[in-house]
Amino acid sequence: MQNAGIADLALNWRYLAFDVPPEKLRAALDGAKVMGFVGLNLTVPHKLLALEMLDVLDESAQIWGAVNTVRFEARDAQGAWRPVREFDSIPQQIRSHGFNTDADAITRAIREEVGMELSGAKVLVLGAGGAGRTAALKLASEKPREIFLVNRTVGKAEAVAGEIASRHPGLRAQVGYPPGQVDLVVNATSVGLKPEDGLPFDESQFRLSRANAVYDMIYRPAETALLKTAKSAGCRIANGLGMLLYQGAKALELWSGRPAPLEVMRRSLEKNIYG
Ligand code: NAP
């Protein structure tokens, strides 16, 4: 996806994957600075560890408490911080600037691919791990009517509900299954990744006939048991590919300073993931 986007923008860059053990993350970030990297993405568990290691955090990283995108910057002749891509040679003093492009990608994908207006919606979020927490907090910021949180480890859902309550005192965020109809179900559990996986909720407590739309963060397989069942129940559905695409597109925009070629990136992602 990134290399297709980079090629379309005619940039002389490459996007590469590196396995970095958590205890070496600081050294890797320092090395990236020294080698003149334009930027990088971080994935679990580095998204949280990097919060303590980066020189400056964008508001997005501060609000969502995680960093998935880093841009390297240096001072220009006037002393202003500029992306290193704007310098002809690798500057002496470089700072790392951390961003979060995940949270906006979740709501963009839900809006554009499920066609759901989040303001005033009644939402059920399944899962309270890293992705579930970010999704719940981001959804809570969109002025929904009510949010229900369900997680295998109940204490984690309670912690997220507590965070929502302190950020949005007027909003009803409850742990447990919702009564009646819901506008949107978001699956942020890893249930569905394996072919033998069933539904990520307790069928004695909730049924998809009570949901209007279902967003599954999982994109491989393209259609999980959840999405298949939701489709049969008449729900609007989308898988997690859009979320992956939009966080990556925003990262490329932060690095390049130009609009990301979204359709080129989407086609590359689909080709790489689904063949
Ligand atoms: P994580 O922090 O490890 O959280 C995993 C979540 O799944 C937790 O809520 C966990 O519950 C739950 N879970 C795991 N096994 C379960 C089981 N057998 N029964 C019930 N619940 C179970 O992982 P994450 O980073 O949040 O990722 C969660 C999902 O989102 C994954 O499927 C991942 O592929 C997907 N994701 C997609 C994107 C995208 O771009 N589309 C990005 C990030 C993540 P406990 O708390 O009880 O362990």
Short mmCIF file of C-alpha atoms and ligand atoms in Angstrom, two decimals:
data_model
loop_
_atom_site.label_atom_id
_atom_site.label_comp_id
_atom_site.label_asym_id
_atom_site.label_seq_id
_atom_site.Cartn_x
_atom_site.Cartn_y
_atom_site.Cartn_z
CA MET A 1 0.00 0.00 0.00
CA GLN A 2 2.68 2.52 1.01
CA ASN A 3 5.09 1.62 -1.78
CA ALA A 4 2.26 1.89 -4.32
CA GLY A 5 1.39 5.32 -2.90
CA ILE A 6 5.05 6.40 -2.86
CA ALA A 7 5.48 5.32 -6.50
CA ASP A 8 2.32 7.16 -7.54
CA LEU A 9 3.65 10.34 -5.91
CA ALA A 10 6.96 9.77 -7.80
CA LEU A 11 8.94 9.89 -4.54
CA ASN A 12 12.36 8.27 -4.35
CA TRP A 13 11.48 6.48 -1.11
CA ARG A 14 10.93 2.91 0.03
CA TYR A 15 8.67 1.60 2.80
CA LEU A 16 10.28 -1.35 4.59
CA ALA A 17 9.32 -3.57 7.52
CA PHE A 18 11.72 -4.10 10.42
CA ASP A 19 11.25 -6.44 13.38
CA VAL A 20 12.37 -4.46 16.43
CA PRO A 21 12.23 -6.03 19.91
CA PRO A 22 10.57 -3.64 22.42
CA GLU A 23 13.80 -3.27 24.42
CA LYS A 24 15.56 -2.02 21.27
CA LEU A 25 12.90 0.49 20.22
CA ARG A 26 14.80 3.53 21.52
CA ALA A 27 17.94 2.46 19.67
CA ALA A 28 15.93 1.86 16.49
CA LEU A 29 14.35 5.34 16.68
CA ASP A 30 17.79 6.91 17.21
CA GLY A 31 19.15 4.89 14.28
CA ALA A 32 16.31 6.03 12.03
CA LYS A 33 17.19 9.65 12.86
CA VAL A 34 20.87 9.14 12.11
CA MET A 35 20.09 7.43 8.82
CA GLY A 36 17.81 10.24 7.68
CA PHE A 37 14.53 8.35 7.65
CA VAL A 38 11.59 10.50 6.53
CA GLY A 39 9.27 8.76 8.97
CA LEU A 40 7.98 5.43 10.17
CA ASN A 41 4.98 3.52 11.44
CA LEU A 42 4.85 1.64 14.71
CA THR A 43 2.72 -1.33 15.62
CA VAL A 44 1.88 -3.20 18.82
CA PRO A 45 3.48 -2.98 21.42
CA HIS A 46 5.58 -0.06 20.19
CA LYS A 47 2.57 2.25 19.82
CA LEU A 48 2.47 2.75 23.59
CA LEU A 49 6.18 2.41 24.37
CA ALA A 50 7.07 5.19 21.92
CA LEU A 51 5.00 7.73 23.86
CA GLU A 52 7.88 8.02 26.31
CA MET A 53 10.61 8.04 23.67
CA LEU A 54 9.59 10.61 21.08
CA ASP A 55 10.73 14.23 21.21
CA VAL A 56 7.31 15.74 20.60
CA LEU A 57 3.76 14.39 20.44
CA ASP A 58 1.04 15.75 18.18
CA GLU A 59 -2.35 16.38 19.81
CA SER A 60 -3.67 13.20 18.12
CA ALA A 61 -1.07 11.07 19.93
CA GLN A 62 -1.78 12.83 23.23
CA ILE A 63 -5.56 12.46 22.93
CA TRP A 64 -5.58 8.77 21.96
CA GLY A 65 -2.55 7.82 24.07
CA ALA A 66 -0.76 5.91 21.32
CA VAL A 67 1.57 6.66 18.40
CA ASN A 68 1.41 4.80 15.09
CA THR A 69 3.16 7.37 12.87
CA VAL A 70 6.44 9.22 13.37
CA ARG A 71 7.73 12.07 11.21
CA PHE A 72 11.36 13.18 11.54
CA GLU A 73 11.97 16.93 11.49
CA ALA A 74 14.87 19.41 11.63
CA ARG A 75 15.25 23.18 12.03
CA ASP A 76 15.41 25.33 8.89
CA ALA A 77 17.57 28.49 8.57
CA GLN A 78 14.89 30.50 10.42
CA GLY A 79 14.84 27.97 13.27
CA ALA A 80 11.42 26.49 12.38
CA TRP A 81 10.94 22.72 12.51
CA ARG A 82 10.44 21.26 9.01
CA PRO A 83 10.06 17.63 7.82
CA VAL A 84 13.47 16.16 6.92
CA ARG A 85 12.19 15.46 3.39
CA GLU A 86 12.64 19.19 2.75
CA PHE A 87 16.42 19.12 3.41
CA ASP A 88 19.03 18.25 0.75
CA SER A 89 21.31 16.42 3.20
CA ILE A 90 20.69 14.76 6.55
CA PRO A 91 20.51 17.58 9.14
CA GLN A 92 22.64 17.43 12.31
CA GLN A 93 19.86 17.81 14.84
CA ILE A 94 16.69 15.82 14.17
CA ARG A 95 13.59 15.44 16.32
CA SER A 96 10.93 12.73 16.22
CA HIS A 97 7.29 13.89 16.05
CA GLY A 98 4.64 11.32 16.96
CA PHE A 99 1.09 11.20 15.54
CA ASN A 100 -1.91 8.91 15.78
CA THR A 101 -3.70 8.24 12.49
CA ASP A 102 -5.59 5.16 13.75
CA ALA A 103 -8.46 6.84 15.58
CA ASP A 104 -9.65 9.04 12.69
CA ALA A 105 -9.31 6.04 10.35
CA ILE A 106 -11.85 4.05 12.39
CA THR A 107 -14.60 6.65 12.18
CA ARG A 108 -13.77 7.54 8.56
CA ALA A 109 -14.12 3.88 7.58
CA ILE A 110 -17.42 3.54 9.47
CA ARG A 111 -18.81 6.72 7.88
CA GLU A 112 -17.66 5.98 4.35
CA GLU A 113 -18.04 2.22 4.18
CA VAL A 114 -21.04 1.55 6.39
CA GLY A 115 -22.67 4.90 5.61
CA MET A 116 -23.32 5.54 9.30
CA GLU A 117 -23.78 8.93 10.97
CA LEU A 118 -22.27 8.52 14.41
CA SER A 119 -23.78 11.52 16.10
CA GLY A 120 -26.86 10.33 18.01
CA ALA A 121 -26.11 6.64 17.33
CA LYS A 122 -26.45 3.78 19.80
CA VAL A 123 -23.24 1.76 19.54
CA LEU A 124 -21.98 -1.58 20.85
CA VAL A 125 -18.19 -2.03 20.92
CA LEU A 126 -16.90 -5.59 21.33
CA GLY A 127 -13.32 -5.77 22.65
CA ALA A 128 -11.32 -3.50 24.93
CA GLY A 129 -7.74 -4.18 23.84
CA GLY A 130 -5.65 -1.52 22.09
CA ALA A 131 -7.94 -1.17 19.07
CA GLY A 132 -11.15 -1.49 21.10
CA ARG A 133 -10.06 1.21 23.53
CA THR A 134 -9.16 3.64 20.73
CA ALA A 135 -12.40 2.85 18.86
CA ALA A 136 -14.55 3.35 21.97
CA LEU A 137 -12.84 6.64 22.90
CA LYS A 138 -13.01 7.95 19.34
CA LEU A 139 -16.66 6.91 18.93
CA ALA A 140 -17.44 8.58 22.27
CA SER A 141 -16.00 11.84 20.90
CA GLU A 142 -18.50 11.75 18.00
CA LYS A 143 -21.49 12.53 20.25
CA PRO A 144 -23.26 9.16 20.09
CA ARG A 145 -26.47 8.68 22.08
CA GLU A 146 -25.16 5.68 24.06
CA ILE A 147 -22.13 3.37 24.05
CA PHE A 148 -22.12 -0.21 25.33
CA LEU A 149 -18.83 -2.01 25.93
CA VAL A 150 -18.40 -5.78 26.07
CA ASN A 151 -15.11 -7.58 26.66
CA ARG A 152 -14.08 -11.06 27.76
CA THR A 153 -12.04 -9.49 30.57
CA VAL A 154 -14.73 -7.26 32.08
CA GLY A 155 -12.24 -5.11 34.04
CA LYS A 156 -10.75 -3.79 30.79
CA ALA A 157 -14.17 -2.72 29.50
CA GLU A 158 -14.81 -1.03 32.86
CA ALA A 159 -11.51 0.85 32.58
CA VAL A 160 -12.45 2.12 29.10
CA ALA A 161 -15.94 3.09 30.33
CA GLY A 162 -14.21 5.02 33.14
CA GLU A 163 -12.02 6.86 30.63
CA ILE A 164 -15.08 7.75 28.54
CA ALA A 165 -16.93 8.97 31.64
CA SER A 166 -14.06 11.28 32.61
CA ARG A 167 -13.68 12.67 29.08
CA HIS A 168 -17.38 12.98 28.26
CA PRO A 169 -19.31 13.36 31.52
CA GLY A 170 -22.72 13.67 29.81
CA LEU A 171 -22.41 10.49 27.74
CA ARG A 172 -23.89 7.16 28.78
CA ALA A 173 -21.13 4.54 28.49
CA GLN A 174 -22.12 1.22 30.00
CA VAL A 175 -20.46 -2.14 30.36
CA GLY A 176 -22.67 -4.97 29.10
CA TYR A 177 -25.06 -5.81 26.27
CA PRO A 178 -27.56 -3.16 25.15
CA PRO A 179 -31.29 -3.61 25.45
CA GLY A 180 -33.32 -3.25 22.22
CA GLN A 181 -32.03 -2.13 18.84
CA VAL A 182 -28.52 -0.70 18.16
CA ASP A 183 -27.37 1.38 15.19
CA LEU A 184 -23.84 -0.02 15.04
CA VAL A 185 -21.80 -2.98 16.32
CA VAL A 186 -18.00 -2.68 16.10
CA ASN A 187 -15.91 -5.81 16.51
CA ALA A 188 -12.50 -4.95 17.96
CA THR A 189 -11.78 -8.43 19.31
CA SER A 190 -9.49 -10.89 17.58
CA VAL A 191 -12.36 -13.40 17.38
CA GLY A 192 -12.83 -14.09 13.67
CA LEU A 193 -9.16 -14.15 12.68
CA LYS A 194 -9.10 -17.95 12.76
CA PRO A 195 -11.27 -19.97 10.36
CA GLU A 196 -12.82 -21.94 13.23
CA ASP A 197 -13.85 -18.80 15.15
CA GLY A 198 -17.53 -18.17 15.82
CA LEU A 199 -19.26 -14.92 16.75
CA PRO A 200 -17.46 -12.47 19.06
CA PHE A 201 -20.45 -12.07 21.41
CA ASP A 202 -22.73 -14.18 23.58
CA GLU A 203 -25.72 -15.16 21.42
CA SER A 204 -27.87 -15.70 24.49
CA GLN A 205 -27.43 -11.99 25.27
CA PHE A 206 -27.47 -10.31 21.86
CA ARG A 207 -28.61 -11.05 18.31
CA LEU A 208 -27.67 -9.37 15.04
CA SER A 209 -31.33 -8.94 14.11
CA ARG A 210 -31.14 -6.08 16.65
CA ALA A 211 -28.33 -4.27 14.76
CA ASN A 212 -28.55 -1.95 11.73
CA ALA A 213 -24.84 -2.04 10.81
CA VAL A 214 -21.75 -4.05 11.73
CA TYR A 215 -18.13 -2.96 11.35
CA ASP A 216 -15.55 -5.73 11.83
CA MET A 217 -11.97 -4.48 12.25
CA ILE A 218 -10.74 -7.81 10.93
CA TYR A 219 -9.94 -7.72 7.19
CA ARG A 220 -8.45 -11.19 6.75
CA PRO A 221 -10.60 -13.20 6.17
CA ALA A 222 -12.54 -10.64 4.15
CA GLU A 223 -15.80 -11.98 5.58
CA THR A 224 -15.73 -13.29 9.14
CA ALA A 225 -18.54 -15.37 10.67
CA LEU A 226 -19.72 -12.09 12.20
CA LEU A 227 -19.99 -10.33 8.83
CA LYS A 228 -21.62 -13.36 7.16
CA THR A 229 -24.23 -13.60 9.90
CA ALA A 230 -24.76 -9.84 9.91
CA LYS A 231 -25.28 -9.82 6.15
CA SER A 232 -27.88 -12.59 6.43
CA ALA A 233 -29.60 -10.60 9.17
CA GLY A 234 -29.88 -7.64 6.76
CA CYS A 235 -27.26 -5.41 8.41
CA ARG A 236 -25.01 -3.05 6.45
CA ILE A 237 -21.47 -4.40 6.84
CA ALA A 238 -17.81 -3.52 6.21
CA ASN A 239 -14.53 -5.17 7.14
CA GLY A 240 -11.37 -3.57 8.55
CA LEU A 241 -9.62 -2.92 5.26
CA GLY A 242 -10.80 0.68 5.11
CA MET A 243 -9.41 1.36 8.57
CA LEU A 244 -6.03 -0.01 7.54
CA LEU A 245 -6.12 2.04 4.32
CA TYR A 246 -7.10 5.35 5.93
CA GLN A 247 -4.51 5.20 8.72
CA GLY A 248 -1.84 4.49 6.10
CA ALA A 249 -3.05 7.21 3.73
CA LYS A 250 -2.95 9.79 6.51
CA ALA A 251 0.58 8.67 7.46
CA LEU A 252 1.75 9.12 3.85
CA GLU A 253 0.20 12.60 3.83
CA LEU A 254 2.10 13.51 7.01
CA TRP A 255 5.38 12.32 5.51
CA SER A 256 4.93 13.70 1.99
CA GLY A 257 2.87 16.84 2.62
CA ARG A 258 0.66 15.82 -0.33
CA PRO A 259 -2.77 14.16 -0.69
CA ALA A 260 -2.43 10.36 -0.66
CA PRO A 261 -3.44 8.53 -3.85
CA LEU A 262 -6.20 6.65 -2.04
CA GLU A 263 -7.48 4.47 -4.88
CA VAL A 264 -3.96 3.38 -5.88
CA MET A 265 -3.27 2.45 -2.26
CA ARG A 266 -6.62 0.65 -1.91
CA ARG A 267 -6.01 -1.45 -5.04
CA SER A 268 -2.52 -2.37 -3.84
CA LEU A 269 -3.83 -3.36 -0.42
CA GLU A 270 -6.60 -5.51 -1.93
CA LYS A 271 -4.16 -7.18 -4.30
CA ASN A 272 -1.65 -7.92 -1.53
CA ILE A 273 -4.22 -9.16 0.97
CA TYR A 274 -6.76 -10.94 -1.20
CA GLY A 275 -4.63 -11.83 -4.22
P1 NAP B 1 -5.43 -6.78 21.59
O1 NAP B 1 -5.03 -5.53 22.27
O2 NAP B 1 -4.65 -8.02 21.78
O3 NAP B 1 -6.97 -7.07 22.02
C1 NAP B 1 -7.60 -8.28 21.66
C2 NAP B 1 -9.07 -8.19 22.03
O4 NAP B 1 -9.72 -9.40 21.62
C3 NAP B 1 -9.28 -8.08 23.54
O5 NAP B 1 -10.46 -7.34 23.75
C4 NAP B 1 -9.47 -9.55 23.93
O6 NAP B 1 -10.18 -9.74 25.12
C5 NAP B 1 -10.29 -10.04 22.77
N1 NAP B 1 -10.19 -11.49 22.61
C6 NAP B 1 -9.12 -12.19 22.21
N2 NAP B 1 -9.42 -13.52 22.16
C7 NAP B 1 -10.71 -13.63 22.57
C8 NAP B 1 -11.59 -14.72 22.74
N3 NAP B 1 -11.20 -15.98 22.48
N4 NAP B 1 -12.86 -14.48 23.14
C9 NAP B 1 -13.26 -13.20 23.38
N5 NAP B 1 -12.47 -12.12 23.25
C10 NAP B 1 -11.21 -12.33 22.85
O7 NAP B 1 -5.52 -6.56 20.01
P2 NAP B 1 -5.90 -5.24 19.20
O8 NAP B 1 -4.69 -4.61 18.67
O9 NAP B 1 -6.84 -4.43 20.03
O10 NAP B 1 -6.68 -5.86 17.94
C11 NAP B 1 -8.01 -6.32 18.07
C12 NAP B 1 -8.55 -6.71 16.70
O11 NAP B 1 -8.59 -5.57 15.85
C13 NAP B 1 -7.72 -7.77 15.98
O12 NAP B 1 -8.59 -8.64 15.31
C14 NAP B 1 -6.92 -6.97 14.97
O13 NAP B 1 -6.64 -7.74 13.83
C15 NAP B 1 -7.91 -5.84 14.64
N6 NAP B 1 -7.24 -4.62 14.19
C16 NAP B 1 -7.49 -4.18 12.93
C17 NAP B 1 -6.87 -3.04 12.48
C18 NAP B 1 -7.17 -2.54 11.09
O14 NAP B 1 -6.45 -1.68 10.58
N7 NAP B 1 -8.20 -3.01 10.44
C19 NAP B 1 -5.99 -2.34 13.29
C20 NAP B 1 -5.77 -2.80 14.60
C21 NAP B 1 -6.39 -3.95 15.02
P3 NAP B 1 -9.38 -9.76 26.54
O15 NAP B 1 -9.18 -8.32 26.90
O16 NAP B 1 -10.30 -10.46 27.44
O17 NAP B 1 -8.09 -10.49 26.31
#
